[in-house]
């Protein structure tokens, strides 16, 4: 849910709370999204259609 970017590198009390509640207790990196895009662009994913891929460190269950 919280990604580390040049514009979003500040850590506030709210940020720390959100990250602590995620299943993966760290801020997301641009590479996390890039890895998913690389997989979906790969021929091994050619049978995957019309899916939403949530890349949020496990935030959605909350």
mmCIF file of the C-alpha atoms, coordinates in Angstrom:
data_MODEL
# 
_entry.id   MODEL 
# 
loop_
_atom_site.group_PDB 
_atom_site.id 
_atom_site.type_symbol 
_atom_site.label_atom_id 
_atom_site.label_alt_id 
_atom_site.label_comp_id 
_atom_site.label_asym_id 
_atom_site.label_entity_id 
_atom_site.label_seq_id 
_atom_site.pdbx_PDB_ins_code 
_atom_site.Cartn_x 
_atom_site.Cartn_y 
_atom_site.Cartn_z 
_atom_site.occupancy 
_atom_site.B_iso_or_equiv 
_atom_site.pdbx_formal_charge 
_atom_site.auth_seq_id 
_atom_site.auth_comp_id 
_atom_site.auth_asym_id 
_atom_site.auth_atom_id 
_atom_site.pdbx_PDB_model_num 
ATOM 1  C CA . UNK A 1 1  ? 0.000  0.000   0.000   1.00 0.00 ? 1  UNK A CA 1 
ATOM 2  C CA . UNK A 1 2  ? 2.850  2.384   0.777   1.00 0.00 ? 2  UNK A CA 1 
ATOM 3  C CA . UNK A 1 3  ? 5.546  2.582   -1.875  1.00 0.00 ? 3  UNK A CA 1 
ATOM 4  C CA . UNK A 1 4  ? 8.978  4.104   -1.517  1.00 0.00 ? 4  UNK A CA 1 
ATOM 5  C CA . UNK A 1 5  ? 9.533  6.627   -4.292  1.00 0.00 ? 5  UNK A CA 1 
ATOM 6  C CA . UNK A 1 6  ? 11.565 9.831   -4.561  1.00 0.00 ? 6  UNK A CA 1 
ATOM 7  C CA . UNK A 1 7  ? 8.362  11.778  -3.783  1.00 0.00 ? 7  UNK A CA 1 
ATOM 8  C CA . UNK A 1 8  ? 7.201  9.423   -1.042  1.00 0.00 ? 8  UNK A CA 1 
ATOM 9  C CA . UNK A 1 9  ? 10.308 8.766   1.003   1.00 0.00 ? 9  UNK A CA 1 
ATOM 10 C CA . UNK A 1 10 ? 9.142  10.554  4.175   1.00 0.00 ? 10 UNK A CA 1 
ATOM 11 C CA . UNK A 1 11 ? 8.122  8.328   7.060   1.00 0.00 ? 11 UNK A CA 1 
ATOM 12 C CA . UNK A 1 12 ? 5.212  9.582   9.140   1.00 0.00 ? 12 UNK A CA 1 
ATOM 13 C CA . UNK A 1 13 ? 3.441  7.908   12.080  1.00 0.00 ? 13 UNK A CA 1 
ATOM 14 C CA . UNK A 1 14 ? 0.622  6.972   9.667   1.00 0.00 ? 14 UNK A CA 1 
ATOM 15 C CA . UNK A 1 15 ? 3.090  5.351   7.249   1.00 0.00 ? 15 UNK A CA 1 
ATOM 16 C CA . UNK A 1 16 ? 4.682  3.321   10.039  1.00 0.00 ? 16 UNK A CA 1 
ATOM 17 C CA . UNK A 1 17 ? 1.252  2.116   11.216  1.00 0.00 ? 17 UNK A CA 1 
ATOM 18 C CA . UNK A 1 18 ? 0.175  1.030   7.727   1.00 0.00 ? 18 UNK A CA 1 
ATOM 19 C CA . UNK A 1 19 ? 3.443  -0.795  7.035   1.00 0.00 ? 19 UNK A CA 1 
ATOM 20 C CA . UNK A 1 20 ? 3.279  -2.585  10.402  1.00 0.00 ? 20 UNK A CA 1 
ATOM 21 C CA . UNK A 1 21 ? -0.203 -3.935  9.533   1.00 0.00 ? 21 UNK A CA 1 
ATOM 22 C CA . UNK A 1 22 ? 0.786  -5.344  6.138   1.00 0.00 ? 22 UNK A CA 1 
ATOM 23 C CA . UNK A 1 23 ? 1.615  -9.040  5.753   1.00 0.00 ? 23 UNK A CA 1 
ATOM 24 C CA . UNK A 1 24 ? 4.944  -7.951  4.238   1.00 0.00 ? 24 UNK A CA 1 
ATOM 25 C CA . UNK A 1 25 ? 6.192  -5.407  6.796   1.00 0.00 ? 25 UNK A CA 1 
ATOM 26 C CA . UNK A 1 26 ? 8.119  -3.092  4.490   1.00 0.00 ? 26 UNK A CA 1 
ATOM 27 C CA . UNK A 1 27 ? 7.382  -0.304  2.052   1.00 0.00 ? 27 UNK A CA 1 
ATOM 28 C CA . UNK A 1 28 ? 6.876  -1.351  -1.533  1.00 0.00 ? 28 UNK A CA 1 
ATOM 29 C CA . UNK A 1 29 ? 9.583  -0.671  -4.071  1.00 0.00 ? 29 UNK A CA 1 
ATOM 30 C CA . UNK A 1 30 ? 9.141  0.241   -7.731  1.00 0.00 ? 30 UNK A CA 1 
ATOM 31 C CA . UNK A 1 31 ? 10.890 -3.061  -8.483  1.00 0.00 ? 31 UNK A CA 1 
ATOM 32 C CA . UNK A 1 32 ? 7.954  -4.929  -6.876  1.00 0.00 ? 32 UNK A CA 1 
ATOM 33 C CA . UNK A 1 33 ? 5.605  -3.534  -9.515  1.00 0.00 ? 33 UNK A CA 1 
ATOM 34 C CA . UNK A 1 34 ? 8.189  -3.977  -12.284 1.00 0.00 ? 34 UNK A CA 1 
ATOM 35 C CA . UNK A 1 35 ? 8.526  -7.682  -11.443 1.00 0.00 ? 35 UNK A CA 1 
ATOM 36 C CA . UNK A 1 36 ? 4.773  -8.215  -11.838 1.00 0.00 ? 36 UNK A CA 1 
ATOM 37 C CA . UNK A 1 37 ? 4.743  -6.342  -15.148 1.00 0.00 ? 37 UNK A CA 1 
ATOM 38 C CA . UNK A 1 38 ? 7.702  -8.384  -16.379 1.00 0.00 ? 38 UNK A CA 1 
ATOM 39 C CA . UNK A 1 39 ? 5.889  -11.607 -15.489 1.00 0.00 ? 39 UNK A CA 1 
ATOM 40 C CA . UNK A 1 40 ? 2.676  -10.562 -17.246 1.00 0.00 ? 40 UNK A CA 1 
ATOM 41 C CA . UNK A 1 41 ? 4.630  -9.542  -20.362 1.00 0.00 ? 41 UNK A CA 1 
ATOM 42 C CA . UNK A 1 42 ? 6.373  -12.928 -20.433 1.00 0.00 ? 42 UNK A CA 1 
ATOM 43 C CA . UNK A 1 43 ? 5.134  -15.664 -22.803 1.00 0.00 ? 43 UNK A CA 1 
ATOM 44 C CA . UNK A 1 44 ? 4.587  -17.912 -19.733 1.00 0.00 ? 44 UNK A CA 1 
ATOM 45 C CA . UNK A 1 45 ? 1.669  -15.634 -18.798 1.00 0.00 ? 45 UNK A CA 1 
ATOM 46 C CA . UNK A 1 46 ? 0.081  -15.732 -22.255 1.00 0.00 ? 46 UNK A CA 1 
ATOM 47 C CA . UNK A 1 47 ? -3.063 -17.528 -21.035 1.00 0.00 ? 47 UNK A CA 1 
ATOM 48 C CA . UNK A 1 48 ? -3.784 -14.933 -18.322 1.00 0.00 ? 48 UNK A CA 1 
ATOM 49 C CA . UNK A 1 49 ? -6.465 -12.481 -19.404 1.00 0.00 ? 49 UNK A CA 1 
ATOM 50 C CA . UNK A 1 50 ? -8.582 -9.765  -17.768 1.00 0.00 ? 50 UNK A CA 1 
ATOM 51 C CA . UNK A 1 51 ? -7.108 -10.050 -14.284 1.00 0.00 ? 51 UNK A CA 1 
ATOM 52 C CA . UNK A 1 52 ? -6.477 -7.439  -11.639 1.00 0.00 ? 52 UNK A CA 1 
ATOM 53 C CA . UNK A 1 53 ? -3.204 -7.975  -9.878  1.00 0.00 ? 53 UNK A CA 1 
ATOM 54 C CA . UNK A 1 54 ? -3.027 -6.411  -6.441  1.00 0.00 ? 54 UNK A CA 1 
ATOM 55 C CA . UNK A 1 55 ? 0.512  -5.467  -5.476  1.00 0.00 ? 55 UNK A CA 1 
ATOM 56 C CA . UNK A 1 56 ? 0.110  -4.166  -1.955  1.00 0.00 ? 56 UNK A CA 1 
ATOM 57 C CA . UNK A 1 57 ? 2.247  -6.231  0.422   1.00 0.00 ? 57 UNK A CA 1 
ATOM 58 C CA . UNK A 1 58 ? -0.801 -8.025  1.775   1.00 0.00 ? 58 UNK A CA 1 
ATOM 59 C CA . UNK A 1 59 ? -2.785 -4.939  2.750   1.00 0.00 ? 59 UNK A CA 1 
ATOM 60 C CA . UNK A 1 60 ? -6.105 -6.033  1.165   1.00 0.00 ? 60 UNK A CA 1 
ATOM 61 C CA . UNK A 1 61 ? -7.015 -8.663  3.814   1.00 0.00 ? 61 UNK A CA 1 
ATOM 62 C CA . UNK A 1 62 ? -7.222 -5.817  6.341   1.00 0.00 ? 62 UNK A CA 1 
# 
